[in-house]
mmCIF file of C-alpha atoms in Angstrom:
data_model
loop_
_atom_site.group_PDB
_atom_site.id
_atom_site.type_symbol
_atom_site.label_atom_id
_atom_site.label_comp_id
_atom_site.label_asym_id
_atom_site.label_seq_id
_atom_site.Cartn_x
_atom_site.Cartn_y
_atom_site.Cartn_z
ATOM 1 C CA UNK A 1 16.030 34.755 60.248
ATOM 2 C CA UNK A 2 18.746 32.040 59.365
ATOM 3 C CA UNK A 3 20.335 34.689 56.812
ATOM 4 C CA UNK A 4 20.325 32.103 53.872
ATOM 5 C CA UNK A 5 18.601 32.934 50.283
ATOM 6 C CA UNK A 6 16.380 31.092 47.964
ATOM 7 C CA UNK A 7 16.454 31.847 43.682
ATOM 8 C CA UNK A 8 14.716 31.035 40.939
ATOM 9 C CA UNK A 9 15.526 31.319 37.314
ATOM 10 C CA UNK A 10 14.411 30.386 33.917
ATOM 11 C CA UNK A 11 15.620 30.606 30.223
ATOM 12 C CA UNK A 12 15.283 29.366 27.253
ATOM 13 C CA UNK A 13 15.507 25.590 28.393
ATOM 14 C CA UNK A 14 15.929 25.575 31.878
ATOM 15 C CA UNK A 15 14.036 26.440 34.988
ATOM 16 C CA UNK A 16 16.653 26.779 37.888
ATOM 17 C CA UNK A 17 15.795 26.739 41.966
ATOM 18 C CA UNK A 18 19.453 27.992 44.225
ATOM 19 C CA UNK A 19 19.925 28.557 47.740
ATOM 20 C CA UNK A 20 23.004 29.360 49.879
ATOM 21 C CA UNK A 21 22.611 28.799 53.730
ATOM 22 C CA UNK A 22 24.833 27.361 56.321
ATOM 23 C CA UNK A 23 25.379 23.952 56.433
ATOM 24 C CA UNK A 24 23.185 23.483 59.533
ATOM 25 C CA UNK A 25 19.764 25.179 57.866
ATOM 26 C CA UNK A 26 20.694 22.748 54.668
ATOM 27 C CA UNK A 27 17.039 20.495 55.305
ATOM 28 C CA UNK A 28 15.563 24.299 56.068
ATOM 29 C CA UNK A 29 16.342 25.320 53.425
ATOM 30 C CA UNK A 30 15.163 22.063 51.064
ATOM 31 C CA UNK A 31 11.931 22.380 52.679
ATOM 32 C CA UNK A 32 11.196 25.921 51.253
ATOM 33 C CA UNK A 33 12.749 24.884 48.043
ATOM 34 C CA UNK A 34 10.293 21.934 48.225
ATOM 35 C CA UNK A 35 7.456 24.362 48.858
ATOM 36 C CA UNK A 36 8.180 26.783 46.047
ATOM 37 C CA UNK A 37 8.758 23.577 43.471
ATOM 38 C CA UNK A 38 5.808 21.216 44.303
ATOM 39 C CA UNK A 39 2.868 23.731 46.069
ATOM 40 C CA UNK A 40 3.364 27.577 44.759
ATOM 41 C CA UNK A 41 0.410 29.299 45.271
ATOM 42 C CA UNK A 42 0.852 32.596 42.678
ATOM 43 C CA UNK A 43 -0.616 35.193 45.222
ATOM 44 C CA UNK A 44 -2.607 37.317 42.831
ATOM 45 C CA UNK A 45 -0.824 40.241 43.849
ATOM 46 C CA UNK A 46 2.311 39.213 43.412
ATOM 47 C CA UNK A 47 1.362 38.033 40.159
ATOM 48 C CA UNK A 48 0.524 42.189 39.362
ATOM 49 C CA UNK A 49 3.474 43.000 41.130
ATOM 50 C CA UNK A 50 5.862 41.112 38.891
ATOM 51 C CA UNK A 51 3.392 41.819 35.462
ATOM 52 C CA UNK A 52 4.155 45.713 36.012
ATOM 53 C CA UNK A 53 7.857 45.458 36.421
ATOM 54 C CA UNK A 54 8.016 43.371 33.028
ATOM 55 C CA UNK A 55 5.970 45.607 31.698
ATOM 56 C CA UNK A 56 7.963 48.583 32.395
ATOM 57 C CA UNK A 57 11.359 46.734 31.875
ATOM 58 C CA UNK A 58 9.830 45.738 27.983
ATOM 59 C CA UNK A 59 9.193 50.212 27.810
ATOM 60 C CA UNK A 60 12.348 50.482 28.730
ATOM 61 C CA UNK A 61 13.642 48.626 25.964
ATOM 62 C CA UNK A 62 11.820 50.536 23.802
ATOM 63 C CA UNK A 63 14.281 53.483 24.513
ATOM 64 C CA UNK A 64 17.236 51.527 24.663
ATOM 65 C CA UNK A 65 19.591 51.150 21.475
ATOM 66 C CA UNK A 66 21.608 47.867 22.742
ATOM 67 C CA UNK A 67 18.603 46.264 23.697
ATOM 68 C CA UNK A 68 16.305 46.949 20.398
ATOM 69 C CA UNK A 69 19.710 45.826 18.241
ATOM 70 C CA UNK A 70 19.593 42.480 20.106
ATOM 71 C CA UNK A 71 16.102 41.685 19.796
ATOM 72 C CA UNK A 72 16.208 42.935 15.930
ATOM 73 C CA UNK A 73 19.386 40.851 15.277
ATOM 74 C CA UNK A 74 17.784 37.736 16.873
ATOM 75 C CA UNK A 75 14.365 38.479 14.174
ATOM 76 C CA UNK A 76 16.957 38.648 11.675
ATOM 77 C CA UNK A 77 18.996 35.226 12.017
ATOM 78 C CA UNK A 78 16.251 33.427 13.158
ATOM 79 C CA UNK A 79 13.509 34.237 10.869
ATOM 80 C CA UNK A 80 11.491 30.371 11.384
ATOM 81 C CA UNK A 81 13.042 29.806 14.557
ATOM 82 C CA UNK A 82 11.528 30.134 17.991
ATOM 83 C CA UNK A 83 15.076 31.962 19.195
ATOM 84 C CA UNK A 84 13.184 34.457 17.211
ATOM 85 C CA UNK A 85 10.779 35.055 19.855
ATOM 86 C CA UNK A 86 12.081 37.497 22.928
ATOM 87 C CA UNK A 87 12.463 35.994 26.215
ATOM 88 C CA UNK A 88 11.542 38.715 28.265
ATOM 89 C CA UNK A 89 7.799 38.764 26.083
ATOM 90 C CA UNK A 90 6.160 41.392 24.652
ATOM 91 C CA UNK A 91 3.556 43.666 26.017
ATOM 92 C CA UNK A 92 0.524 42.326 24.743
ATOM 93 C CA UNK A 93 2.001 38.664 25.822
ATOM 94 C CA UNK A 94 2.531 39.206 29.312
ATOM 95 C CA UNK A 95 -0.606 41.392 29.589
ATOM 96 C CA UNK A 96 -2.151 38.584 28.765
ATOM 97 C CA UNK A 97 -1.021 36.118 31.326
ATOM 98 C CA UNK A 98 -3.413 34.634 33.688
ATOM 99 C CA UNK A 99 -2.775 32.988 37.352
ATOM 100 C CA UNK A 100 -4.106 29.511 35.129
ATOM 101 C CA UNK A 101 -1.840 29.916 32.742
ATOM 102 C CA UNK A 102 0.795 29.652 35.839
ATOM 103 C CA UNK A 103 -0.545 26.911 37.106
ATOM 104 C CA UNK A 104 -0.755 24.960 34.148
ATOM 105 C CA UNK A 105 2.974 25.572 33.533
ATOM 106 C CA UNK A 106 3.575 24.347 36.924
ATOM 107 C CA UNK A 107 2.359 20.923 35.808
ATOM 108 C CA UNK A 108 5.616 20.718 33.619
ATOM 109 C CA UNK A 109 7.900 20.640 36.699
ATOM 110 C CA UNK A 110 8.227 17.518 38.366
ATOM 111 C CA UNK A 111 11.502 14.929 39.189
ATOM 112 C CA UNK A 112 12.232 13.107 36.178
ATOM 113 C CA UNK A 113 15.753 14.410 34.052
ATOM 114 C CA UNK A 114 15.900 17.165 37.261
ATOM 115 C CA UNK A 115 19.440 17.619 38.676
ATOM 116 C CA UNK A 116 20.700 18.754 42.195
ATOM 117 C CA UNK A 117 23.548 19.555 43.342
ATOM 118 C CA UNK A 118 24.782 19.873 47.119
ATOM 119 C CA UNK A 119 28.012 21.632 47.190
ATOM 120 C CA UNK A 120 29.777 22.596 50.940
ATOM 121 C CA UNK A 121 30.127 21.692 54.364
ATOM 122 C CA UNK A 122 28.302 18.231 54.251
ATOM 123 C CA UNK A 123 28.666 14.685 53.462
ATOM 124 C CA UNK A 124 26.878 12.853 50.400
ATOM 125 C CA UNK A 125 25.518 10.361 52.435
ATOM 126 C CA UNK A 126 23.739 13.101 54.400
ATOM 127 C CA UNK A 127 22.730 15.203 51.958
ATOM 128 C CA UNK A 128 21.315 12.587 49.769
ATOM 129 C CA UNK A 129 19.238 12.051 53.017
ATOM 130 C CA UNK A 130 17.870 15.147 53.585
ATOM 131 C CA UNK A 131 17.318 15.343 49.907
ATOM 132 C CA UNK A 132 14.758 11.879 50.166
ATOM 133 C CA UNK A 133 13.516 13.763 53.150
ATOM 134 C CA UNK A 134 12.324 16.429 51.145
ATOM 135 C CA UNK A 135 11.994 15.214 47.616
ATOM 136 C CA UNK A 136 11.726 11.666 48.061
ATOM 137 C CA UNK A 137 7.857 11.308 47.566
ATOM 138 C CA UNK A 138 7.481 13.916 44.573
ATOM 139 C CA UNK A 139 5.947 12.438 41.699
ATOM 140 C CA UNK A 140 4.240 14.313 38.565
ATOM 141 C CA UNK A 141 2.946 11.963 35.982
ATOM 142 C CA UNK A 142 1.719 15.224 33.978
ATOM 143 C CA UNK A 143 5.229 16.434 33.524
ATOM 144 C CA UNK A 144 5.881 17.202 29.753
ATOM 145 C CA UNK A 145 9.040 15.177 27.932
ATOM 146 C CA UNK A 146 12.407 16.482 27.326
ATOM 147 C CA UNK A 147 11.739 19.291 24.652
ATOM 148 C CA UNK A 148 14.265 19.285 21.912
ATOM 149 C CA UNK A 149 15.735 21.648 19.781
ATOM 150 C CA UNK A 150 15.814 22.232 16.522
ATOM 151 C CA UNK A 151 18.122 22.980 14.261
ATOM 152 C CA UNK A 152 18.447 26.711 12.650
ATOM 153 C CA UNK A 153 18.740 27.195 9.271
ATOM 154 C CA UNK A 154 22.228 28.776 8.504
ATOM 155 C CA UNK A 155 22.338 32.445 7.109
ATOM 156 C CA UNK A 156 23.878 32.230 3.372
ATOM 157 C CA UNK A 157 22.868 36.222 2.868
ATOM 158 C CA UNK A 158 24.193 39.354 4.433
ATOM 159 C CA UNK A 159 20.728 40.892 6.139
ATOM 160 C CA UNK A 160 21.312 44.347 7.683
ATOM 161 C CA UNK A 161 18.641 46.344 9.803
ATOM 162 C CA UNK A 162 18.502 49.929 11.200
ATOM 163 C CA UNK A 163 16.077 50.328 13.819
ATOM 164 C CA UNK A 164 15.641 54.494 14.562
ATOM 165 C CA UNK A 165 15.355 55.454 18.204
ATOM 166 C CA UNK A 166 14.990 59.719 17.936
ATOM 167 C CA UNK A 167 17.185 61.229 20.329
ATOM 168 C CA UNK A 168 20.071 58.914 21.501
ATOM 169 C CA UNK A 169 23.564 59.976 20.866
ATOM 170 C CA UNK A 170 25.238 56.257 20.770
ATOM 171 C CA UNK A 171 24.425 53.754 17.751
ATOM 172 C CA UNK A 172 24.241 50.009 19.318
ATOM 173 C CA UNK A 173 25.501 47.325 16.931
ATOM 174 C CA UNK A 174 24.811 43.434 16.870
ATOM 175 C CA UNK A 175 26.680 41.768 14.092
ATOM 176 C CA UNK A 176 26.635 37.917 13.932
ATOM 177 C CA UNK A 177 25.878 34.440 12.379
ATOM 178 C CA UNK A 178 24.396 30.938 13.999
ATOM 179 C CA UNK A 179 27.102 29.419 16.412
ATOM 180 C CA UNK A 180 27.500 25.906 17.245
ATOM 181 C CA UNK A 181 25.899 24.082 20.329
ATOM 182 C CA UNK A 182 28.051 23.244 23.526
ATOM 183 C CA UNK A 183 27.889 19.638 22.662
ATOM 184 C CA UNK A 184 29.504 20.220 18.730
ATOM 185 C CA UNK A 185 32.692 18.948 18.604
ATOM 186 C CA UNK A 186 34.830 22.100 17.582
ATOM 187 C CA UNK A 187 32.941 24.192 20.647
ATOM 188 C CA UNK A 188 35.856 24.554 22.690
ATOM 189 C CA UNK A 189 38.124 25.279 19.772
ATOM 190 C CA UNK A 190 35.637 27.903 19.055
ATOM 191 C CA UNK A 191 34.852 29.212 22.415
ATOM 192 C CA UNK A 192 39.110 30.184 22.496
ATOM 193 C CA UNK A 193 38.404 31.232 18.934
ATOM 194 C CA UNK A 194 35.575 33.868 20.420
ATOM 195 C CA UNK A 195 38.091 34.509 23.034
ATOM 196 C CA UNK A 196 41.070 35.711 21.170
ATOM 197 C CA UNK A 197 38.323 37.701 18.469
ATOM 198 C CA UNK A 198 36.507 39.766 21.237
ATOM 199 C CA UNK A 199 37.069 38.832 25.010
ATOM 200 C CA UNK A 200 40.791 38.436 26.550
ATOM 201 C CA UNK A 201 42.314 41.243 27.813
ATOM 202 C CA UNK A 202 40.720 44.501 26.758
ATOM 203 C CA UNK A 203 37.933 42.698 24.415
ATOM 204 C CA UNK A 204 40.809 40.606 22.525
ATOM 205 C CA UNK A 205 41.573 41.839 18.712
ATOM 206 C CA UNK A 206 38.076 43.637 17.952
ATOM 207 C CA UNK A 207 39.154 46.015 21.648
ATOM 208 C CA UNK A 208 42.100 46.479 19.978
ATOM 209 C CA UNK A 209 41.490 47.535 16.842
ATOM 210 C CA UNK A 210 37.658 49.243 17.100
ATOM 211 C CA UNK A 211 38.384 50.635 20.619
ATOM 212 C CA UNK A 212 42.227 51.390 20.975
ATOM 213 C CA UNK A 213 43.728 51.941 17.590
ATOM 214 C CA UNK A 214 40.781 54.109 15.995
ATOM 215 C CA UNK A 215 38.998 55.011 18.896
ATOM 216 C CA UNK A 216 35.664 54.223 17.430
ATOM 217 C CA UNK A 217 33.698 52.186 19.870
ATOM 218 C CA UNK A 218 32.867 53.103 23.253
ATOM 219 C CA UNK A 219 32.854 49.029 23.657
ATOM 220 C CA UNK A 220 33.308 46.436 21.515
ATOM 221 C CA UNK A 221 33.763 42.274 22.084
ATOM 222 C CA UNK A 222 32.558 39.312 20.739
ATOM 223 C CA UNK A 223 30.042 36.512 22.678
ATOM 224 C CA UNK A 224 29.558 32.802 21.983
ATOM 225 C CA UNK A 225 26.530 31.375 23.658
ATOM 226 C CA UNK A 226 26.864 27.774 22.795
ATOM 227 C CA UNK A 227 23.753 26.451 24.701
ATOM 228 C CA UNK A 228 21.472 23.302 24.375
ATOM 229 C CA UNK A 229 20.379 25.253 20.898
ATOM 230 C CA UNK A 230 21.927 26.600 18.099
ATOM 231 C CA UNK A 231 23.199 30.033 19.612
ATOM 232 C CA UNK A 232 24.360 32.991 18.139
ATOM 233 C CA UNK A 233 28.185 34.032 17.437
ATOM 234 C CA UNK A 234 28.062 37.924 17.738
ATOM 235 C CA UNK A 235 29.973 40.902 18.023
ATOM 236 C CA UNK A 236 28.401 43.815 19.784
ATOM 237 C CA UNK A 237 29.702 47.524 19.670
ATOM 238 C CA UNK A 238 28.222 51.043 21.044
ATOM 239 C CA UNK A 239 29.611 53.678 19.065
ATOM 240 C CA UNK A 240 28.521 57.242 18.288
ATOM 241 C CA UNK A 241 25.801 57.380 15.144
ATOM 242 C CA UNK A 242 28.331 58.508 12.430
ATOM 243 C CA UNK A 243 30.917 55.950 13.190
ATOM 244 C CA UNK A 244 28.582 52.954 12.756
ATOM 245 C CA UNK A 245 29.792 52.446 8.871
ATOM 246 C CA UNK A 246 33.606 52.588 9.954
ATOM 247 C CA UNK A 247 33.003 50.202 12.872
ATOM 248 C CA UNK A 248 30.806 47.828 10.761
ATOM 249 C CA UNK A 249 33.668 47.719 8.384
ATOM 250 C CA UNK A 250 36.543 47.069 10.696
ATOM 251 C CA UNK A 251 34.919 44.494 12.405
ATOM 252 C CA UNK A 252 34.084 43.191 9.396
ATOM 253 C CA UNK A 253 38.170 43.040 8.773
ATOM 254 C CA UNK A 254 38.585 40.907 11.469
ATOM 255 C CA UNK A 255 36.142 38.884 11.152
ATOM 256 C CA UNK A 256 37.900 37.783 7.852
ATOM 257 C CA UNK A 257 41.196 37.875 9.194
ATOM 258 C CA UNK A 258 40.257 35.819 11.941
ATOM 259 C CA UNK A 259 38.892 33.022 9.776
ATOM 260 C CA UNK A 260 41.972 33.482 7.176
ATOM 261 C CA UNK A 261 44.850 33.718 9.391
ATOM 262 C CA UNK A 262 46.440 31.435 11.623
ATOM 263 C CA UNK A 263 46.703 33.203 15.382
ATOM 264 C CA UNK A 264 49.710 33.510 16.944
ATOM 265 C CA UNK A 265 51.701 31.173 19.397
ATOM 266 C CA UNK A 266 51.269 34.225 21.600
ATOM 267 C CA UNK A 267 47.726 34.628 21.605
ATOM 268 C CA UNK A 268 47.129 31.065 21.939
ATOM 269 C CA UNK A 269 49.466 30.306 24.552
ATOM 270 C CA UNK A 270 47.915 33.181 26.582
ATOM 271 C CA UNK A 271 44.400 32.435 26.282
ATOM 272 C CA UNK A 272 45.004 28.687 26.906
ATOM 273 C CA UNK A 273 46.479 30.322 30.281
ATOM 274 C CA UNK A 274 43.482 32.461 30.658
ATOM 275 C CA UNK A 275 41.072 29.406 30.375
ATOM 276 C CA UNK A 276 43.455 27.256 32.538
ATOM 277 C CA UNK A 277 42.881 30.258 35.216
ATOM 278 C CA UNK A 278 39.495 30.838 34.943
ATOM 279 C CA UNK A 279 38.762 27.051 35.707
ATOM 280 C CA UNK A 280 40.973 26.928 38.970
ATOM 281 C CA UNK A 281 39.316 30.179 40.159
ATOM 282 C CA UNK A 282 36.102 28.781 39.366
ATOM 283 C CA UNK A 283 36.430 26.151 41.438
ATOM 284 C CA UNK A 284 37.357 28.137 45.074
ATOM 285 C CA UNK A 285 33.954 29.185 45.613
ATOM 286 C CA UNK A 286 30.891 26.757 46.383
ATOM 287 C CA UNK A 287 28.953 28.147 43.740
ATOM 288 C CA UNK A 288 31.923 27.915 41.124
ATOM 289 C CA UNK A 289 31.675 23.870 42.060
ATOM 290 C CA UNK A 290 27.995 23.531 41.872
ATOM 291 C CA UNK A 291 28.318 25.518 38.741
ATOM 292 C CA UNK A 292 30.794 23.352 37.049
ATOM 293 C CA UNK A 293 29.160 20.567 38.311
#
C-alpha cells in the first residue's frame, strides 16, 4: 500500500532488480528487493503460471512474420555462436524447466561485480546505509565468475533465408552483418553512423528512400545493439510479399552508399544535435540518471 513497484529483468548477460518508491519507503523497498534476490521461493504455481504465458508467447511467434525473420536472421549470422540460441526458449526448453533448475540458477546471484544505483531524493551517505542495512551481510561463495564473451566469426558470404508463414499479407525483413561491441573504439562513430542510415527523423535515409520516395515499406530503420557481445547491425522492413525483392535491393543501395560516401555536414551536424538532446533529456528523469549511470 506505499504505491511503489519492484522489477526484474534478464538478458543475455544481465539479470536486473528496479524499484521506484518515495524517498521515505527507500529501506522498504530494499528489504523486498533483498527478499526476492537472496530467499525466492518459486511458488510452484507461479512457476505454471509464467511456463504457460511463454509458452503461448513462443505460438505466437510461430504466426508472426517479424518475429520468425529475427530469430532466422540470428541462426543465420551466428551459425557457432550461442547468440544463435533464442532468448525467449523454445517449447520443448521451457517445458522442460523444473523448480531445481530455478534454484540452482539462483546460486549464480550473489554480491560480487553487482552494481546499485540510488538515484532521487536522498543523500549517499544515507543510502549507502540503508543499502549495508539490507545487503551488508549477503555473501554467496557458490556464485559463478564473470562469463565472457566470445568473439563471432564475421560473415564473408551473402546467406539469404525465406521462412513461409501461409496466410499473412506483409513480408518481414531482417537484413544485417556482426556489429561491434559498446566498448570498440569506433562504437560511437558507428552508433551516429546507424543513426543517420535508419533512425533520425522518419527512420533516417533507409525511411526516406524505402518508405517515402517508393512507398515500399510499411516501416523500415536500421538498429545497432552494441552490447557486452558482438551484436548485430540490422536493418528491418515490413513490406507487402511482392515488394520484398525491390526493398531488399534498395536497401541494399544504401547500404553501399552509406559505406562509399561521405555524409553530409547537414546530416552530421543534425544528428550530433539529436544525440546532444537525447542525453540532456535523458538525464531529467530519475530513471534517465540511474540509467546513464
Amino acid at each position: 500500500g506505499i504505491a511503489a513497484s519492484l522489477d526484474t529483468g534478464s538478458s543475455g548477460h544481465t539479470s536486473s532488480f528496479s524499484a521506484k518508491s518515495l524517498a521515505e519507503d527507500l529501506p522498504t523497498m530494499l528489504k523486498l528487493l533483498a527478499e526476492v534476490l537472496r530467499r525466492p521461493t518459486f511458488p510452484a504455481d507461479h512457476i505454471e503460471k509464467v511456463r504457460g504465458e511463454i509458452l503461448t508467447s513462443l505460438q505466437a511467434r510461430q504466426q508472426s512474420t517479424r518475429r520468425m525473420a529475427s530469430r532466422v536472421f540470428h541462426e543465420l549470422a551466428y551459425p557457432d555462436h550461442p547468440y544463435r540460441r533464442s532468448l525467449s526458449g523454445y517449447p520443448e526448453t521451457v517445458t522442460s524447466i523444473t523448480r531445481d533448475d530455478l534454484a540452482n540458477f539462483q546460486r549464480n546471484l550473489g554480491p560480487k561485480d553487482a552494481i546499485i544505483i540510488v538515484v532521487g531524493a536522498i543523500t549517499a551517505q544515507d543510502a549507502i546505509k540503508m543499502v549495508e542495512d539490507a545487503f551488508g551481510d549477503w555473501n554467496n561463495p557458490e556464485q559463478s565468475s564473470k562469463i565472457t564473451v566470445a568473439p563471432a566469426e564475421k560473415i564473408s558470404e551473402m546467406r539469404r533465408k525465406t521462412t513461409p508463414i501461409p496466410g499473412k499479407s506483409q513480408s518481414d525483413i531482417v537484413m544485417g552483418c556482426i556489429g561491434p561491441t559498446r566498448s570498440a573504439p569506433d562504437f560511437q562513430a558507428a552508433r551516429m553512423a546507424n543513426s543517420i542510415f535508419g533512425v533520425f527523423g522518419m527512420y533516417g535515409r533507409l525511411g526516406d528512400a524505402v518508405r517515402e520516395s517508393e512507398g515500399l515499406a510499411y516501416y523500415s530503420f536500421s538498429a545497432l545493439d552494441g552490447g557486452f557481445g558482438p551484436g548485430p547491425w540490422r536493418v528491418n522492413a515490413g513490406v507487402a510479399p511482392q515488394n520484398v525483392d525491390r526493398a531488399v535491393e534498395i536497401i541494399r543501395e544504401e547500404m553501399r552508399r552509406l559505406v562509399s560516401e561521405p555524409v553530409t555536414q547537414e546530416e552530421l551536424d543534425d544528428n550530433k544535435s539529436f544525440f546532444k538532446g537525447q542525453l540532456v533529456l535523458g538525464l531529467e528523469t530519475n530513471e534517465g540518471v540511474a540509467g546513464s549511470l
